[in-house]
Amino acid sequence: MSYGTSITDAYRLVGVYTGQILKGAKPADLPVVRPTKFELVINLKTAKTLGLTVPDRLLALADEVNE
């Protein structure tokens, strides 16, 4: 199980920063942006190997379930 920032959202922010720098902004003047999108990923195969049962409610809340 993993809960963390969205990689695709992070790549999007890199593009935004790059665009601002290419337009002439100084990197030191750019604000630090906190992540706004988080993802919950559950690996059922690993959970089964460890002998864990994942509640259906948690599976329903997950953004991605690897089987």
mmCIF file of N, CA, C and O in Angstrom:
data_model
loop_
_atom_site.group_PDB
_atom_site.id
_atom_site.type_symbol
_atom_site.label_atom_id
_atom_site.label_comp_id
_atom_site.label_asym_id
_atom_site.label_seq_id
_atom_site.Cartn_x
_atom_site.Cartn_y
_atom_site.Cartn_z
ATOM 1 N N MET A 1 0.843 -1.153 0.000
ATOM 2 C CA MET A 1 0.000 0.000 0.000
ATOM 3 C C MET A 1 0.902 1.233 0.000
ATOM 4 O O MET A 1 1.920 1.275 0.673
ATOM 5 N N SER A 2 0.506 2.214 -0.780
ATOM 6 C CA SER A 2 1.279 3.449 -0.875
ATOM 7 C C SER A 2 0.328 4.629 -0.946
ATOM 8 O O SER A 2 -0.660 4.609 -1.669
ATOM 9 N N TYR A 3 0.641 5.656 -0.182
ATOM 10 C CA TYR A 3 -0.125 6.892 -0.217
ATOM 11 C C TYR A 3 0.859 8.027 -0.395
ATOM 12 O O TYR A 3 1.747 8.234 0.433
ATOM 13 N N GLY A 4 0.730 8.752 -1.500
ATOM 14 C CA GLY A 4 1.670 9.831 -1.758
ATOM 15 C C GLY A 4 1.185 10.739 -2.871
ATOM 16 O O GLY A 4 0.057 10.613 -3.352
ATOM 17 N N THR A 5 2.058 11.614 -3.278
ATOM 18 C CA THR A 5 1.686 12.585 -4.302
ATOM 19 C C THR A 5 1.533 11.912 -5.654
ATOM 20 O O THR A 5 2.138 10.889 -5.940
ATOM 21 N N SER A 6 0.718 12.514 -6.490
ATOM 22 C CA SER A 6 0.491 12.019 -7.839
ATOM 23 C C SER A 6 1.696 12.354 -8.711
ATOM 24 O O SER A 6 2.089 13.526 -8.819
ATOM 25 N N ILE A 7 2.271 11.353 -9.348
ATOM 26 C CA ILE A 7 3.437 11.568 -10.210
ATOM 27 C C ILE A 7 3.048 12.409 -11.425
ATOM 28 O O ILE A 7 3.789 13.312 -11.826
ATOM 29 N N THR A 8 1.891 12.155 -12.005
ATOM 30 C CA THR A 8 1.478 12.923 -13.181
ATOM 31 C C THR A 8 1.260 14.393 -12.831
ATOM 32 O O THR A 8 1.577 15.276 -13.623
ATOM 33 N N ASP A 9 0.750 14.661 -11.647
ATOM 34 C CA ASP A 9 0.572 16.042 -11.213
ATOM 35 C C ASP A 9 1.932 16.714 -10.996
ATOM 36 O O ASP A 9 2.113 17.892 -11.318
ATOM 37 N N ALA A 10 2.896 15.960 -10.474
ATOM 38 C CA ALA A 10 4.244 16.504 -10.281
ATOM 39 C C ALA A 10 4.878 16.847 -11.626
ATOM 40 O O ALA A 10 5.525 17.889 -11.767
ATOM 41 N N TYR A 11 4.700 15.991 -12.629
ATOM 42 C CA TYR A 11 5.237 16.275 -13.961
ATOM 43 C C TYR A 11 4.579 17.520 -14.556
ATOM 44 O O TYR A 11 5.224 18.310 -15.237
ATOM 45 N N ARG A 12 3.310 17.694 -14.309
ATOM 46 C CA ARG A 12 2.611 18.876 -14.803
ATOM 47 C C ARG A 12 3.209 20.144 -14.184
ATOM 48 O O ARG A 12 3.450 21.143 -14.861
ATOM 49 N N LEU A 13 3.479 20.088 -12.888
ATOM 50 C CA LEU A 13 4.079 21.241 -12.210
ATOM 51 C C LEU A 13 5.481 21.542 -12.742
ATOM 52 O O LEU A 13 5.870 22.710 -12.843
ATOM 53 N N VAL A 14 6.232 20.502 -13.093
ATOM 54 C CA VAL A 14 7.550 20.715 -13.690
ATOM 55 C C VAL A 14 7.401 21.487 -14.994
ATOM 56 O O VAL A 14 8.169 22.405 -15.285
ATOM 57 N N GLY A 15 6.389 21.147 -15.770
ATOM 58 C CA GLY A 15 6.133 21.863 -17.015
ATOM 59 C C GLY A 15 5.775 23.316 -16.780
ATOM 60 O O GLY A 15 6.215 24.205 -17.523
ATOM 61 N N VAL A 16 4.992 23.572 -15.747
ATOM 62 C CA VAL A 16 4.616 24.950 -15.418
ATOM 63 C C VAL A 16 5.852 25.754 -15.019
ATOM 64 O O VAL A 16 6.055 26.880 -15.486
ATOM 65 N N TYR A 17 6.689 25.180 -14.142
ATOM 66 C CA TYR A 17 7.917 25.851 -13.734
ATOM 67 C C TYR A 17 8.825 26.108 -14.938
ATOM 68 O O TYR A 17 9.393 27.190 -15.076
ATOM 69 N N THR A 18 8.985 25.110 -15.792
ATOM 70 C CA THR A 18 9.840 25.254 -16.969
ATOM 71 C C THR A 18 9.335 26.378 -17.865
ATOM 72 O O THR A 18 10.119 27.189 -18.365
ATOM 73 N N GLY A 19 8.030 26.431 -18.071
ATOM 74 C CA GLY A 19 7.452 27.493 -18.890
ATOM 75 C C GLY A 19 7.717 28.875 -18.319
ATOM 76 O O GLY A 19 8.043 29.809 -19.056
ATOM 77 N N GLN A 20 7.605 29.010 -17.007
ATOM 78 C CA GLN A 20 7.858 30.300 -16.370
ATOM 79 C C GLN A 20 9.325 30.700 -16.493
ATOM 80 O O GLN A 20 9.642 31.868 -16.727
ATOM 81 N N ILE A 21 10.222 29.744 -16.356
ATOM 82 C CA ILE A 21 11.654 30.040 -16.478
ATOM 83 C C ILE A 21 11.986 30.433 -17.914
ATOM 84 O O ILE A 21 12.746 31.365 -18.152
ATOM 85 N N LEU A 22 11.404 29.726 -18.886
ATOM 86 C CA LEU A 22 11.652 30.062 -20.286
ATOM 87 C C LEU A 22 11.098 31.434 -20.661
ATOM 88 O O LEU A 22 11.584 32.069 -21.596
ATOM 89 N N LYS A 23 10.097 31.895 -19.925
ATOM 90 C CA LYS A 23 9.537 33.226 -20.180
ATOM 91 C C LYS A 23 10.337 34.328 -19.476
ATOM 92 O O LYS A 23 9.999 35.497 -19.593
ATOM 93 N N GLY A 24 11.372 33.946 -18.710
ATOM 94 C CA GLY A 24 12.239 34.942 -18.105
ATOM 95 C C GLY A 24 12.207 35.034 -16.594
ATOM 96 O O GLY A 24 12.922 35.849 -16.013
ATOM 97 N N ALA A 25 11.400 34.234 -15.935
ATOM 98 C CA ALA A 25 11.346 34.290 -14.470
ATOM 99 C C ALA A 25 12.628 33.695 -13.879
ATOM 100 O O ALA A 25 13.199 32.757 -14.427
ATOM 101 N N LYS A 26 13.065 34.273 -12.779
ATOM 102 C CA LYS A 26 14.242 33.742 -12.090
ATOM 103 C C LYS A 26 13.797 32.558 -11.225
ATOM 104 O O LYS A 26 12.816 32.662 -10.491
ATOM 105 N N PRO A 27 14.508 31.435 -11.293
ATOM 106 C CA PRO A 27 14.127 30.265 -10.486
ATOM 107 C C PRO A 27 14.019 30.560 -8.997
ATOM 108 O O PRO A 27 13.157 30.020 -8.309
ATOM 109 N N ALA A 28 14.874 31.449 -8.476
ATOM 110 C CA ALA A 28 14.842 31.773 -7.047
ATOM 111 C C ALA A 28 13.582 32.538 -6.663
ATOM 112 O O ALA A 28 13.184 32.536 -5.504
ATOM 113 N N ASP A 29 12.937 33.188 -7.644
ATOM 114 C CA ASP A 29 11.736 33.974 -7.362
ATOM 115 C C ASP A 29 10.445 33.164 -7.466
ATOM 116 O O ASP A 29 9.386 33.658 -7.089
ATOM 117 N N LEU A 30 10.536 31.936 -7.975
ATOM 118 C CA LEU A 30 9.333 31.115 -8.133
ATOM 119 C C LEU A 30 8.905 30.552 -6.780
ATOM 120 O O LEU A 30 9.738 30.128 -5.978
ATOM 121 N N PRO A 31 7.612 30.524 -6.523
ATOM 122 C CA PRO A 31 7.138 30.003 -5.238
ATOM 123 C C PRO A 31 7.246 28.482 -5.180
ATOM 124 O O PRO A 31 7.219 27.796 -6.202
ATOM 125 N N VAL A 32 7.378 27.976 -3.975
ATOM 126 C CA VAL A 32 7.352 26.526 -3.763
ATOM 127 C C VAL A 32 5.887 26.124 -3.691
ATOM 128 O O VAL A 32 5.119 26.674 -2.903
ATOM 129 N N VAL A 33 5.518 25.175 -4.524
ATOM 130 C CA VAL A 33 4.120 24.745 -4.589
ATOM 131 C C VAL A 33 3.982 23.394 -3.903
ATOM 132 O O VAL A 33 4.714 22.454 -4.220
ATOM 133 N N ARG A 34 3.062 23.317 -2.980
ATOM 134 C CA ARG A 34 2.798 22.043 -2.304
ATOM 135 C C ARG A 34 1.929 21.168 -3.195
ATOM 136 O O ARG A 34 1.076 21.676 -3.928
ATOM 137 N N PRO A 35 2.101 19.860 -3.106
ATOM 138 C CA PRO A 35 1.237 18.975 -3.897
ATOM 139 C C PRO A 35 -0.215 19.094 -3.436
ATOM 140 O O PRO A 35 -0.490 19.268 -2.246
ATOM 141 N N THR A 36 -1.121 19.002 -4.392
ATOM 142 C CA THR A 36 -2.537 19.103 -4.062
ATOM 143 C C THR A 36 -3.279 17.803 -4.332
ATOM 144 O O THR A 36 -4.390 17.619 -3.850
ATOM 145 N N LYS A 37 -2.668 16.921 -5.098
ATOM 146 C CA LYS A 37 -3.324 15.653 -5.430
ATOM 147 C C LYS A 37 -2.498 14.503 -4.864
ATOM 148 O O LYS A 37 -1.298 14.412 -5.095
ATOM 149 N N PHE A 38 -3.165 13.642 -4.118
ATOM 150 C CA PHE A 38 -2.523 12.469 -3.532
ATOM 151 C C PHE A 38 -3.230 11.215 -4.029
ATOM 152 O O PHE A 38 -4.414 11.249 -4.361
ATOM 153 N N GLU A 39 -2.495 10.109 -4.083
ATOM 154 C CA GLU A 39 -3.047 8.852 -4.579
ATOM 155 C C GLU A 39 -2.823 7.737 -3.555
ATOM 156 O O GLU A 39 -1.784 7.688 -2.896
ATOM 157 N N LEU A 40 -3.799 6.835 -3.492
ATOM 158 C CA LEU A 40 -3.682 5.621 -2.686
ATOM 159 C C LEU A 40 -3.613 4.446 -3.651
ATOM 160 O O LEU A 40 -4.519 4.249 -4.460
ATOM 161 N N VAL A 41 -2.517 3.696 -3.582
ATOM 162 C CA VAL A 41 -2.315 2.538 -4.456
ATOM 163 C C VAL A 41 -2.178 1.305 -3.570
ATOM 164 O O VAL A 41 -1.424 1.305 -2.597
ATOM 165 N N ILE A 42 -2.905 0.246 -3.935
ATOM 166 C CA ILE A 42 -2.883 -0.997 -3.155
ATOM 167 C C ILE A 42 -2.455 -2.137 -4.066
ATOM 168 O O ILE A 42 -3.000 -2.300 -5.158
ATOM 169 N N ASN A 43 -1.500 -2.940 -3.614
ATOM 170 C CA ASN A 43 -1.041 -4.102 -4.346
ATOM 171 C C ASN A 43 -1.632 -5.342 -3.675
ATOM 172 O O ASN A 43 -1.177 -5.756 -2.606
ATOM 173 N N LEU A 44 -2.648 -5.915 -4.299
ATOM 174 C CA LEU A 44 -3.339 -7.062 -3.707
ATOM 175 C C LEU A 44 -2.494 -8.328 -3.712
ATOM 176 O O LEU A 44 -2.607 -9.157 -2.809
ATOM 177 N N LYS A 45 -1.642 -8.492 -4.718
ATOM 178 C CA LYS A 45 -0.802 -9.687 -4.793
ATOM 179 C C LYS A 45 0.158 -9.734 -3.607
ATOM 180 O O LYS A 45 0.321 -10.765 -2.967
ATOM 181 N N THR A 46 0.762 -8.593 -3.277
ATOM 182 C CA THR A 46 1.676 -8.529 -2.139
ATOM 183 C C THR A 46 0.920 -8.733 -0.829
ATOM 184 O O THR A 46 1.387 -9.437 0.064
ATOM 185 N N ALA A 47 -0.265 -8.140 -0.732
ATOM 186 C CA ALA A 47 -1.073 -8.312 0.482
ATOM 187 C C ALA A 47 -1.419 -9.785 0.677
ATOM 188 O O ALA A 47 -1.349 -10.305 1.795
ATOM 189 N N LYS A 48 -1.763 -10.471 -0.410
ATOM 190 C CA LYS A 48 -2.112 -11.895 -0.323
ATOM 191 C C LYS A 48 -0.887 -12.715 0.081
ATOM 192 O O LYS A 48 -0.990 -13.627 0.900
ATOM 193 N N THR A 49 0.285 -12.372 -0.482
ATOM 194 C CA THR A 49 1.517 -13.084 -0.150
ATOM 195 C C THR A 49 1.847 -12.926 1.337
ATOM 196 O O THR A 49 2.328 -13.864 1.973
ATOM 197 N N LEU A 50 1.570 -11.758 1.881
ATOM 198 C CA LEU A 50 1.831 -11.504 3.302
ATOM 199 C C LEU A 50 0.725 -12.034 4.209
ATOM 200 O O LEU A 50 0.834 -11.961 5.431
ATOM 201 N N GLY A 51 -0.348 -12.537 3.613
ATOM 202 C CA GLY A 51 -1.451 -13.074 4.404
ATOM 203 C C GLY A 51 -2.376 -12.005 4.948
ATOM 204 O O GLY A 51 -3.059 -12.223 5.944
ATOM 205 N N LEU A 52 -2.402 -10.842 4.306
ATOM 206 C CA LEU A 52 -3.249 -9.740 4.760
ATOM 207 C C LEU A 52 -4.536 -9.688 3.944
ATOM 208 O O LEU A 52 -4.535 -9.990 2.763
ATOM 209 N N THR A 53 -5.607 -9.301 4.591
ATOM 210 C CA THR A 53 -6.854 -9.062 3.867
ATOM 211 C C THR A 53 -7.115 -7.558 3.867
ATOM 212 O O THR A 53 -7.003 -6.894 4.902
ATOM 213 N N VAL A 54 -7.437 -7.055 2.703
ATOM 214 C CA VAL A 54 -7.695 -5.625 2.557
ATOM 215 C C VAL A 54 -9.202 -5.426 2.567
ATOM 216 O O VAL A 54 -9.914 -6.038 1.763
ATOM 217 N N PRO A 55 -9.729 -4.610 3.464
ATOM 218 C CA PRO A 55 -11.178 -4.392 3.533
ATOM 219 C C PRO A 55 -11.716 -3.799 2.217
ATOM 220 O O PRO A 55 -11.042 -3.015 1.546
ATOM 221 N N ASP A 56 -12.933 -4.197 1.867
ATOM 222 C CA ASP A 56 -13.559 -3.714 0.641
ATOM 223 C C ASP A 56 -13.694 -2.196 0.636
ATOM 224 O O ASP A 56 -13.570 -1.557 -0.402
ATOM 225 N N ARG A 57 -13.946 -1.615 1.784
ATOM 226 C CA ARG A 57 -14.082 -0.147 1.868
ATOM 227 C C ARG A 57 -12.783 0.550 1.463
ATOM 228 O O ARG A 57 -12.798 1.550 0.774
ATOM 229 N N LEU A 58 -11.648 -0.016 1.890
ATOM 230 C CA LEU A 58 -10.361 0.562 1.534
ATOM 231 C C LEU A 58 -10.088 0.389 0.039
ATOM 232 O O LEU A 58 -9.557 1.281 -0.610
ATOM 233 N N LEU A 59 -10.474 -0.750 -0.514
ATOM 234 C CA LEU A 59 -10.327 -0.976 -1.954
ATOM 235 C C LEU A 59 -11.166 0.015 -2.754
ATOM 236 O O LEU A 59 -10.755 0.481 -3.810
ATOM 237 N N ALA A 60 -12.341 0.338 -2.243
ATOM 238 C CA ALA A 60 -13.226 1.286 -2.935
ATOM 239 C C ALA A 60 -12.631 2.695 -2.914
ATOM 240 O O ALA A 60 -12.857 3.478 -3.847
ATOM 241 N N LEU A 61 -11.890 3.030 -1.879
ATOM 242 C CA LEU A 61 -11.312 4.362 -1.761
ATOM 243 C C LEU A 61 -9.997 4.515 -2.539
ATOM 244 O O LEU A 61 -9.574 5.631 -2.826
ATOM 245 N N ALA A 62 -9.386 3.402 -2.918
ATOM 246 C CA ALA A 62 -8.088 3.445 -3.596
ATOM 247 C C ALA A 62 -8.209 4.033 -5.001
ATOM 248 O O ALA A 62 -9.188 3.811 -5.700
ATOM 249 N N ASP A 63 -7.179 4.811 -5.389
ATOM 250 C CA ASP A 63 -7.120 5.356 -6.730
ATOM 251 C C ASP A 63 -6.698 4.294 -7.738
ATOM 252 O O ASP A 63 -7.078 4.327 -8.891
ATOM 253 N N GLU A 64 -5.869 3.345 -7.272
ATOM 254 C CA GLU A 64 -5.379 2.289 -8.149
ATOM 255 C C GLU A 64 -5.218 1.019 -7.340
ATOM 256 O O GLU A 64 -4.726 1.049 -6.211
ATOM 257 N N VAL A 65 -5.656 -0.121 -7.916
ATOM 258 C CA VAL A 65 -5.511 -1.413 -7.267
ATOM 259 C C VAL A 65 -4.783 -2.335 -8.238
ATOM 260 O O VAL A 65 -5.275 -2.608 -9.336
ATOM 261 N N ASN A 66 -3.590 -2.804 -7.837
ATOM 262 C CA ASN A 66 -2.823 -3.734 -8.659
ATOM 263 C C ASN A 66 -3.156 -5.144 -8.192
ATOM 264 O O ASN A 66 -3.019 -5.459 -7.013
ATOM 265 N N GLU A 67 -3.563 -5.982 -9.134
ATOM 266 C CA GLU A 67 -3.959 -7.348 -8.751
ATOM 267 C C GLU A 67 -2.914 -8.359 -9.097
ATOM 268 O O GLU A 67 -2.206 -8.397 -9.942
#
